CSV table of C-alpha atoms in Angstrom, one decimal:
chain,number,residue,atom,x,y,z
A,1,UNK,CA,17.6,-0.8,-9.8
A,2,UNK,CA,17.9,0.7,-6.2
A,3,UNK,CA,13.7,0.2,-6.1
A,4,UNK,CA,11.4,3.2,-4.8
A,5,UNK,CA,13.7,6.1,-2.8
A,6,UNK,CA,12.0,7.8,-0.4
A,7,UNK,CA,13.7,10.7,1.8
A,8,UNK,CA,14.0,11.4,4.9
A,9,UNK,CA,12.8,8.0,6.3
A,10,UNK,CA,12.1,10.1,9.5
A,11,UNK,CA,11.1,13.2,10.3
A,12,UNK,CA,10.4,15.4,13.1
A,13,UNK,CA,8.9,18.4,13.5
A,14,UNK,CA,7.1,21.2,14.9
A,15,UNK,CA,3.1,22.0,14.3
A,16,UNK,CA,2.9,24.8,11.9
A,17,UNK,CA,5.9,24.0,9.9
A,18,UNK,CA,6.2,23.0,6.6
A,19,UNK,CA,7.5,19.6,5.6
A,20,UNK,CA,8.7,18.3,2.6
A,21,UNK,CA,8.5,14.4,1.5
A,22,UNK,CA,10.4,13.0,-1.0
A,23,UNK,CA,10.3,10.5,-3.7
A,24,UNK,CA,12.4,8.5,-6.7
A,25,UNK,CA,10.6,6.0,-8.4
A,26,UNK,CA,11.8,2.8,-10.1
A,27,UNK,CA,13.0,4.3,-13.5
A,28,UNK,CA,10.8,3.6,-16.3
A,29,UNK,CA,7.2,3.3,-14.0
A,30,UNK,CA,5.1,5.6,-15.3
A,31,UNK,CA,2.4,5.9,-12.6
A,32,UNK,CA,3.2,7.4,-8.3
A,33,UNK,CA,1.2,6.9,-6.0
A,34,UNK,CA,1.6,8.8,-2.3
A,35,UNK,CA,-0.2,6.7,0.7
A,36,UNK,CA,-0.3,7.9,4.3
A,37,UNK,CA,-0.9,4.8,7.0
A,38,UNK,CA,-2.2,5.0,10.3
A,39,UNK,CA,-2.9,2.6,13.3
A,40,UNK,CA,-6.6,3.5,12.5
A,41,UNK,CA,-7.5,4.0,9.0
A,42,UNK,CA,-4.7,1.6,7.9
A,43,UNK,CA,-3.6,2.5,3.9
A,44,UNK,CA,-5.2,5.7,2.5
A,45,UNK,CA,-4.6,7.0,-1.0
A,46,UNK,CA,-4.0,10.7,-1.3
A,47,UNK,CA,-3.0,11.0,-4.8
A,48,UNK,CA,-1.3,9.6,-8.3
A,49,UNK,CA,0.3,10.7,-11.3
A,50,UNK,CA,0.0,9.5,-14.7
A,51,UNK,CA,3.1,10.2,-17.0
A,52,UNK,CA,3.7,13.1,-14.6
A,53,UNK,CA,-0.4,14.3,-14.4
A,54,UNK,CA,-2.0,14.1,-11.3
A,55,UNK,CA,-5.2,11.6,-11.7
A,56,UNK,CA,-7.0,11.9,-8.7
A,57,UNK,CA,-6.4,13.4,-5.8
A,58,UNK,CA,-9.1,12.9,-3.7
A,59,UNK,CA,-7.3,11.5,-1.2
A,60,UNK,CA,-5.6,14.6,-0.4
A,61,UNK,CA,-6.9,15.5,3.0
A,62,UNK,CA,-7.1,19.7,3.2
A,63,UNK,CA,-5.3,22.5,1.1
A,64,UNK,CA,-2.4,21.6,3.3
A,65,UNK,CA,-1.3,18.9,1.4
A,66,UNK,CA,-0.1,19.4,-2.2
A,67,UNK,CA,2.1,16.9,-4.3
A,68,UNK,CA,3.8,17.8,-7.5
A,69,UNK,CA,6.2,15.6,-10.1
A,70,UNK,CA,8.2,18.1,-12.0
A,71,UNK,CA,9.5,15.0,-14.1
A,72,UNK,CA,9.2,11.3,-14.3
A,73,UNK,CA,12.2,10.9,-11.7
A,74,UNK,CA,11.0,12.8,-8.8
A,75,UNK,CA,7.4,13.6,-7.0
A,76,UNK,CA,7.1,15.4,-3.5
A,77,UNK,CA,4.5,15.4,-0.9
A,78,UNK,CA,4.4,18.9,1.0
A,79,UNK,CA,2.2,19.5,4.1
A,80,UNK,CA,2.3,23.2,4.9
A,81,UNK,CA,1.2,23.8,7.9
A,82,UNK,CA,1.6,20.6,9.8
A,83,UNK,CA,-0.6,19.3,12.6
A,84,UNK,CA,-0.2,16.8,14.9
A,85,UNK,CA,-2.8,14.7,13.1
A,86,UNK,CA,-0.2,14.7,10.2
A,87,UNK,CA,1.4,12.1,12.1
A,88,UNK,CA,1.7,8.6,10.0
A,89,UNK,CA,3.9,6.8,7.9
A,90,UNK,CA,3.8,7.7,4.3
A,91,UNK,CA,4.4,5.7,1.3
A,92,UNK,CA,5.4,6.3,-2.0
A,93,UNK,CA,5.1,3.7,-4.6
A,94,UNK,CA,5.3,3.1,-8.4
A,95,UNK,CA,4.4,0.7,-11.3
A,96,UNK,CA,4.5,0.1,-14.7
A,97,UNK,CA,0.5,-0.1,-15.5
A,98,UNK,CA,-1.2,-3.4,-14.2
A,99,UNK,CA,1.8,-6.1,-15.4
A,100,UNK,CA,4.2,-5.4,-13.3
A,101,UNK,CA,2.2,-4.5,-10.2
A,102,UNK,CA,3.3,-2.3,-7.4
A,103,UNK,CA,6.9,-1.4,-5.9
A,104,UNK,CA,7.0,0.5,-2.2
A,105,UNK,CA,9.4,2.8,-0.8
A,106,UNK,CA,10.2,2.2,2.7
A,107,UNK,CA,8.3,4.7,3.8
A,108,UNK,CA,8.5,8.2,5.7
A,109,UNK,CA,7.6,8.2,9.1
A,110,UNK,CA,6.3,11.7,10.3
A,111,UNK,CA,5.9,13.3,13.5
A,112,UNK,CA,4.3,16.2,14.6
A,113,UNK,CA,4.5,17.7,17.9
B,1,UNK,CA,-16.5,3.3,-3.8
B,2,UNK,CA,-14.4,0.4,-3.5
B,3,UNK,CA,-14.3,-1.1,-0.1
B,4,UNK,CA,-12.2,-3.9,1.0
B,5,UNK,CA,-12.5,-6.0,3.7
B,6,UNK,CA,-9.9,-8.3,5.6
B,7,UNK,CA,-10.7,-11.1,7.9
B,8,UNK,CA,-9.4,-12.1,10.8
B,9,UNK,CA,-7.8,-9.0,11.5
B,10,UNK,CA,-5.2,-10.9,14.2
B,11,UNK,CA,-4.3,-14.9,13.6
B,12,UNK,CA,-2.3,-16.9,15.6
B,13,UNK,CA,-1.3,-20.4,14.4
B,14,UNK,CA,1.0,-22.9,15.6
B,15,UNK,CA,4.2,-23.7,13.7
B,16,UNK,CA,3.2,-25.9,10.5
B,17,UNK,CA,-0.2,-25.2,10.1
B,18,UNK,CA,-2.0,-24.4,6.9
B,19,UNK,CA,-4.1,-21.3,7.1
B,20,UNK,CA,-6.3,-19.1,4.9
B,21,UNK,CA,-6.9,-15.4,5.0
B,22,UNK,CA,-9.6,-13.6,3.9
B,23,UNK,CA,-10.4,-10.6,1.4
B,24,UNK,CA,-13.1,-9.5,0.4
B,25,UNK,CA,-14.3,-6.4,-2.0
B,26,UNK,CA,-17.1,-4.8,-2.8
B,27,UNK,CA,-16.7,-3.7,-7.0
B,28,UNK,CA,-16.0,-6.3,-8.6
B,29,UNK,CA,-15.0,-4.2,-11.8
B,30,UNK,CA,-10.9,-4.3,-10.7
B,31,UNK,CA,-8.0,-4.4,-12.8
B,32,UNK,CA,-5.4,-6.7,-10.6
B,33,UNK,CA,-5.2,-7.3,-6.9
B,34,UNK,CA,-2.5,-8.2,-5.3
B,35,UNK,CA,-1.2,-9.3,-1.6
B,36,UNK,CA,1.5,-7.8,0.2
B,37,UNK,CA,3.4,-8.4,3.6
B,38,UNK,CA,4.3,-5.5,5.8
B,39,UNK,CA,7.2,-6.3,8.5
B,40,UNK,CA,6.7,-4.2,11.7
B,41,UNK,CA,8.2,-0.7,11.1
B,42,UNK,CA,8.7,-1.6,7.5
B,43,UNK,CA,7.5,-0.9,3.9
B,44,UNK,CA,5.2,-3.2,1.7
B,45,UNK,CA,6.5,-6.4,0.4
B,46,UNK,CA,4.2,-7.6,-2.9
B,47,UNK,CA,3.7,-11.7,-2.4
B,48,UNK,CA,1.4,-12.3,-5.6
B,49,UNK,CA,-0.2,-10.6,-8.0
B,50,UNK,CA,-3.7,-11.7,-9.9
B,51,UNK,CA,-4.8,-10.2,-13.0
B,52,UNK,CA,-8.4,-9.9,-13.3
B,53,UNK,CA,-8.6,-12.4,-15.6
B,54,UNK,CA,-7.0,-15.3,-13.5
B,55,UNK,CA,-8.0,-17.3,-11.1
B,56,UNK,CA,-5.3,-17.7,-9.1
B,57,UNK,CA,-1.4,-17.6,-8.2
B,58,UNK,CA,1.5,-19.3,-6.5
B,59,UNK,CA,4.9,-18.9,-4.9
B,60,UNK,CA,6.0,-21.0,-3.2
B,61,UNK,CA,4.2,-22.0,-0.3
B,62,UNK,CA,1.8,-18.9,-1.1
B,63,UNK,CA,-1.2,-19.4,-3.1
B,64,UNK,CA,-3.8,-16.8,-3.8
B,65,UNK,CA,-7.2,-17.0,-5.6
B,66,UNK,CA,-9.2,-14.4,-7.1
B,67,UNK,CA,-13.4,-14.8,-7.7
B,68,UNK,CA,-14.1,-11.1,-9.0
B,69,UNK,CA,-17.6,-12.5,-9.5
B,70,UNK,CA,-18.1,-12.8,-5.6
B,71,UNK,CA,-15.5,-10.3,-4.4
B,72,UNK,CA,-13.5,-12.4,-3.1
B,73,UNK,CA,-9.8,-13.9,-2.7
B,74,UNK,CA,-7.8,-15.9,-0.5
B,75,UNK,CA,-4.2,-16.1,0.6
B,76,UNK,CA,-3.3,-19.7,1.5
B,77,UNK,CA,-0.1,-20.2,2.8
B,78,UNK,CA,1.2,-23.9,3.6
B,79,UNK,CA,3.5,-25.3,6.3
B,80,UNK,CA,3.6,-22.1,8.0
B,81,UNK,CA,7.0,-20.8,9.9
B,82,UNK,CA,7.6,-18.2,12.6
B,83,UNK,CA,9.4,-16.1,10.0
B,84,UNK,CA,5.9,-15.5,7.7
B,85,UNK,CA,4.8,-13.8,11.0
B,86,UNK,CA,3.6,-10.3,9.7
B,87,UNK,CA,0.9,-7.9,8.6
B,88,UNK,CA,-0.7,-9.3,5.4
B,89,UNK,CA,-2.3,-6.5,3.0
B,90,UNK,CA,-5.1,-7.2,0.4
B,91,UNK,CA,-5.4,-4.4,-2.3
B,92,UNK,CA,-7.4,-4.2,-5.6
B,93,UNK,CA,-6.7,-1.9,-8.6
B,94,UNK,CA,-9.2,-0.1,-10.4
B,95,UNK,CA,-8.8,0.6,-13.9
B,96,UNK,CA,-6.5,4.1,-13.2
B,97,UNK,CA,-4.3,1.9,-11.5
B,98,UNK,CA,-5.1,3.1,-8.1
B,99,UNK,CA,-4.3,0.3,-5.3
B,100,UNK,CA,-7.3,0.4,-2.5
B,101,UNK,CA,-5.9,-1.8,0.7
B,102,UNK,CA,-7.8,-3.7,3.5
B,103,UNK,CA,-6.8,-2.9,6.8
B,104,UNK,CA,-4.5,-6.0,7.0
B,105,UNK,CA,-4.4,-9.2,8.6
B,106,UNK,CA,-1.6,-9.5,11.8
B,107,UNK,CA,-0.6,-13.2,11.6
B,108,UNK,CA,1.7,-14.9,14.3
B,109,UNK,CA,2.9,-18.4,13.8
B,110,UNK,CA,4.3,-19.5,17.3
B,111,UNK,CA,7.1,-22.0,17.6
Protein backbone atom coordinates (compact mmCIF):
# COMPACT_ATOMS: atom_id res chain seq x y z
CA UNK A 1 0.00 0.00 0.00
CA UNK A 2 1.32 3.51 -1.13
CA UNK A 3 0.20 4.67 2.74
CA UNK A 4 -1.88 8.03 3.29
CA UNK A 5 -1.86 10.36 -0.12
CA UNK A 6 -2.22 13.73 0.39
CA UNK A 7 -2.27 16.40 -2.51
CA UNK A 8 -0.82 19.11 -3.26
CA UNK A 9 2.07 18.76 -0.70
CA UNK A 10 2.37 22.66 -1.21
CA UNK A 11 0.21 25.22 -1.79
CA UNK A 12 0.23 28.85 -2.33
CA UNK A 13 -2.21 31.15 -2.50
CA UNK A 14 -3.94 34.41 -2.31
CA UNK A 15 -6.22 35.63 0.87
CA UNK A 16 -9.81 35.30 -0.19
CA UNK A 17 -9.40 32.27 -2.30
CA UNK A 18 -10.69 29.07 -1.95
CA UNK A 19 -8.38 26.11 -1.47
CA UNK A 20 -8.92 22.59 -1.80
CA UNK A 21 -6.91 19.83 0.29
CA UNK A 22 -6.76 16.46 -0.61
CA UNK A 23 -6.73 13.11 0.79
CA UNK A 24 -6.50 8.96 0.04
CA UNK A 25 -6.33 6.88 2.88
CA UNK A 26 -4.77 3.46 3.37
CA UNK A 27 -7.48 1.24 1.77
CA UNK A 28 -9.51 -0.65 4.15
CA UNK A 29 -9.16 2.19 7.39
CA UNK A 30 -12.28 3.11 8.20
CA UNK A 31 -11.69 6.23 10.31
CA UNK A 32 -9.82 10.14 8.68
CA UNK A 33 -8.74 12.31 10.59
CA UNK A 34 -7.77 16.10 9.20
CA UNK A 35 -5.02 17.97 11.64
CA UNK A 36 -3.61 21.42 10.99
CA UNK A 37 -0.05 22.06 12.87
CA UNK A 38 1.39 25.18 13.73
CA UNK A 39 4.73 26.49 15.40
CA UNK A 40 2.31 27.61 18.24
CA UNK A 41 -0.54 25.40 18.94
CA UNK A 42 1.49 22.39 17.66
CA UNK A 43 -1.26 19.30 16.49
CA UNK A 44 -4.95 20.39 16.39
CA UNK A 45 -7.77 18.16 15.41
CA UNK A 46 -10.40 19.71 13.19
CA UNK A 47 -12.42 16.75 12.29
CA UNK A 48 -12.94 12.75 11.66
CA UNK A 49 -15.09 10.41 9.82
CA UNK A 50 -16.38 7.19 10.82
CA UNK A 51 -17.20 4.81 7.82
CA UNK A 52 -17.59 8.05 5.85
CA UNK A 53 -19.72 10.13 8.85
CA UNK A 54 -18.27 12.99 10.19
CA UNK A 55 -17.81 12.37 14.25
CA UNK A 56 -16.89 15.47 15.60
CA UNK A 57 -15.91 18.38 14.18
CA UNK A 58 -15.21 20.56 16.73
CA UNK A 59 -12.07 21.28 15.71
CA UNK A 60 -13.13 23.00 12.64
CA UNK A 61 -12.12 26.52 13.25
CA UNK A 62 -15.08 28.94 11.44
CA UNK A 63 -17.69 28.23 8.60
CA UNK A 64 -14.71 28.58 6.40
CA UNK A 65 -13.61 25.24 6.74
CA UNK A 66 -15.75 22.31 5.67
CA UNK A 67 -14.50 18.65 4.93
CA UNK A 68 -16.52 16.03 3.22
CA UNK A 69 -15.70 12.10 2.24
CA UNK A 70 -17.91 11.23 -0.56
CA UNK A 71 -16.62 7.53 -0.15
CA UNK A 72 -14.18 5.53 1.86
CA UNK A 73 -11.27 6.33 -0.73
CA UNK A 74 -11.28 10.00 -0.68
CA UNK A 75 -11.96 13.00 2.01
CA UNK A 76 -11.17 16.86 1.30
CA UNK A 77 -10.53 19.76 3.43
CA UNK A 78 -11.83 23.11 1.80
CA UNK A 79 -11.12 26.60 3.29
CA UNK A 80 -13.23 29.10 1.44
CA UNK A 81 -12.14 32.12 2.02
CA UNK A 82 -8.55 31.85 3.09
CA UNK A 83 -6.74 34.05 5.45
CA UNK A 84 -3.41 34.37 6.18
CA UNK A 85 -3.90 32.68 9.55
CA UNK A 86 -4.75 29.63 7.43
CA UNK A 87 -1.17 29.22 7.17
CA UNK A 88 0.01 25.61 8.66
CA UNK A 89 0.80 22.27 7.63
CA UNK A 90 -2.10 19.94 7.43
CA UNK A 91 -2.34 16.38 8.05
CA UNK A 92 -4.42 13.82 6.98
CA UNK A 93 -4.32 10.51 8.64
CA UNK A 94 -6.15 7.08 8.89
CA UNK A 95 -6.53 3.85 11.00
CA UNK A 96 -8.19 0.83 11.30
CA UNK A 97 -9.94 1.37 14.93
CA UNK A 98 -7.38 1.18 17.97
CA UNK A 99 -5.13 -2.13 16.62
CA UNK A 100 -3.60 -0.91 14.06
CA UNK A 101 -3.02 2.66 15.24
CA UNK A 102 -2.41 5.72 13.20
CA UNK A 103 -0.93 6.17 9.52
CA UNK A 104 0.08 10.01 8.40
CA UNK A 105 0.18 11.56 5.05
CA UNK A 106 3.04 13.77 4.48
CA UNK A 107 1.30 16.59 4.95
CA UNK A 108 0.05 19.86 3.01
CA UNK A 109 1.82 22.75 3.65
CA UNK A 110 -0.34 25.93 3.09
CA UNK A 111 0.32 29.46 2.57
CA UNK A 112 -1.60 32.40 2.49
CA UNK A 113 -0.58 35.71 1.51
CA UNK B 1 -11.10 17.86 27.78
CA UNK B 2 -8.09 15.85 27.32
CA UNK B 3 -4.90 17.71 27.75
CA UNK B 4 -1.48 16.44 27.16
CA UNK B 5 1.50 17.61 28.31
CA UNK B 6 5.28 17.02 27.02
CA UNK B 7 8.37 17.59 28.96
CA UNK B 8 11.30 18.92 28.22
CA UNK B 9 10.12 20.59 25.31
CA UNK B 10 14.03 20.87 23.78
CA UNK B 11 16.77 17.97 24.88
CA UNK B 12 20.14 17.83 23.96
CA UNK B 13 22.19 14.81 24.77
CA UNK B 14 25.48 13.71 23.92
CA UNK B 15 26.03 10.69 21.57
CA UNK B 16 25.29 7.35 23.61
CA UNK B 17 23.29 8.52 26.30
CA UNK B 18 20.13 6.96 27.60
CA UNK B 19 17.34 9.42 27.99
CA UNK B 20 13.65 9.59 28.99
CA UNK B 21 10.94 11.85 27.73
CA UNK B 22 7.98 12.77 29.39
CA UNK B 23 4.05 12.64 28.78
CA UNK B 24 1.76 13.35 30.66
CA UNK B 25 -2.29 13.43 30.34
CA UNK B 26 -4.90 14.58 32.11
CA UNK B 27 -8.14 11.74 31.45
CA UNK B 28 -7.08 8.91 32.08
CA UNK B 29 -10.17 7.14 30.38
CA UNK B 30 -8.00 6.65 26.74
CA UNK B 31 -8.24 3.94 24.35
CA UNK B 32 -4.34 3.71 23.05
CA UNK B 33 -1.49 6.20 22.96
CA UNK B 34 0.99 6.17 20.98
CA UNK B 35 4.49 7.98 20.15
CA UNK B 36 5.51 9.38 16.97
CA UNK B 37 8.69 11.06 15.50
CA UNK B 38 8.36 14.05 13.18
CA UNK B 39 11.55 14.84 10.93
CA UNK B 40 11.91 18.61 10.17
CA UNK B 41 9.54 19.49 7.22
CA UNK B 42 8.13 16.05 7.41
CA UNK B 43 5.05 13.93 8.31
CA UNK B 44 4.50 11.77 11.56
CA UNK B 45 6.36 8.58 11.97
CA UNK B 46 4.37 6.13 14.68
CA UNK B 47 7.44 4.52 17.01
CA UNK B 48 5.05 2.43 19.51
CA UNK B 49 1.83 2.01 20.23
CA UNK B 50 0.24 0.99 23.88
CA UNK B 51 -3.14 -0.31 24.24
CA UNK B 52 -4.74 0.85 27.30
CA UNK B 53 -4.50 -2.27 28.84
CA UNK B 54 -0.61 -2.64 28.66
CA UNK B 55 1.97 -1.48 30.42
CA UNK B 56 4.43 -0.98 28.05
CA UNK B 57 6.24 -1.47 24.53
CA UNK B 58 9.46 -1.94 22.76
CA UNK B 59 11.40 -1.66 19.51
CA UNK B 60 14.31 -1.74 19.42
CA UNK B 61 16.18 0.59 21.35
CA UNK B 62 12.68 2.38 22.11
CA UNK B 63 10.77 1.48 25.01
CA UNK B 64 7.55 3.17 26.07
CA UNK B 65 5.42 2.69 29.28
CA UNK B 66 1.94 3.56 29.83
CA UNK B 67 0.39 4.25 33.81
CA UNK B 68 -3.26 5.37 32.73
CA UNK B 69 -3.79 5.37 36.50
CA UNK B 70 -1.33 8.50 36.91
CA UNK B 71 -1.46 9.90 33.40
CA UNK B 72 1.54 9.13 32.52
CA UNK B 73 4.11 7.49 30.00
CA UNK B 74 7.58 7.54 29.09
CA UNK B 75 9.61 7.09 25.99
CA UNK B 76 13.10 5.62 26.80
CA UNK B 77 15.38 5.37 24.13
CA UNK B 78 18.87 3.68 24.75
CA UNK B 79 22.35 4.25 23.21
CA UNK B 80 21.17 7.24 21.64
CA UNK B 81 22.66 8.32 17.88
CA UNK B 82 22.66 11.58 15.98
CA UNK B 83 20.19 10.14 13.57
CA UNK B 84 17.06 9.76 16.45
CA UNK B 85 17.58 13.52 16.45
CA UNK B 86 13.86 14.79 15.89
CA UNK B 87 10.56 16.07 17.21
CA UNK B 88 9.05 13.34 19.39
CA UNK B 89 5.03 13.44 19.65
CA UNK B 90 2.90 11.94 22.47
CA UNK B 91 -0.85 11.34 21.54
CA UNK B 92 -3.66 9.54 23.42
CA UNK B 93 -6.86 8.17 21.80
CA UNK B 94 -10.17 8.51 23.26
CA UNK B 95 -12.73 6.01 22.71
CA UNK B 96 -13.91 7.63 19.04
CA UNK B 97 -10.53 7.16 18.06
CA UNK B 98 -9.56 10.70 18.01
CA UNK B 99 -5.66 11.15 18.55
CA UNK B 100 -5.03 14.38 20.96
CA UNK B 101 -0.99 15.24 20.72
CA UNK B 102 1.39 17.06 23.08
CA UNK B 103 3.23 19.86 21.72
CA UNK B 104 6.36 17.58 21.14
CA UNK B 105 9.65 17.09 22.53
CA UNK B 106 12.84 18.58 20.05
CA UNK B 107 15.68 16.12 20.92
CA UNK B 108 19.28 16.56 19.62
CA UNK B 109 21.87 13.94 20.17
CA UNK B 110 25.25 15.69 19.34
CA UNK B 111 28.21 13.66 18.07
Amino acid sequence: DAGVIQSPRHEVTEMGQEVTLRCKPISGHNSLFWYRQTMMRGLELLIYFNNNVPIDDSGMPEDRFSAKMPNASFSTLKIQPSEPRDSAVYFCASSLGDIIGYTFGSGTRLTVV
Amino acid sequence: KQEVTQIPAALSVPEGENLVLNCSFTDSAIYNLQWFRQDPGKGLTSLLLIQSSQREQTSGRLNASLDKSSGRSTLYIAASQPGDSATYLCAVAGSQGNLIFGKGTKLSVKP
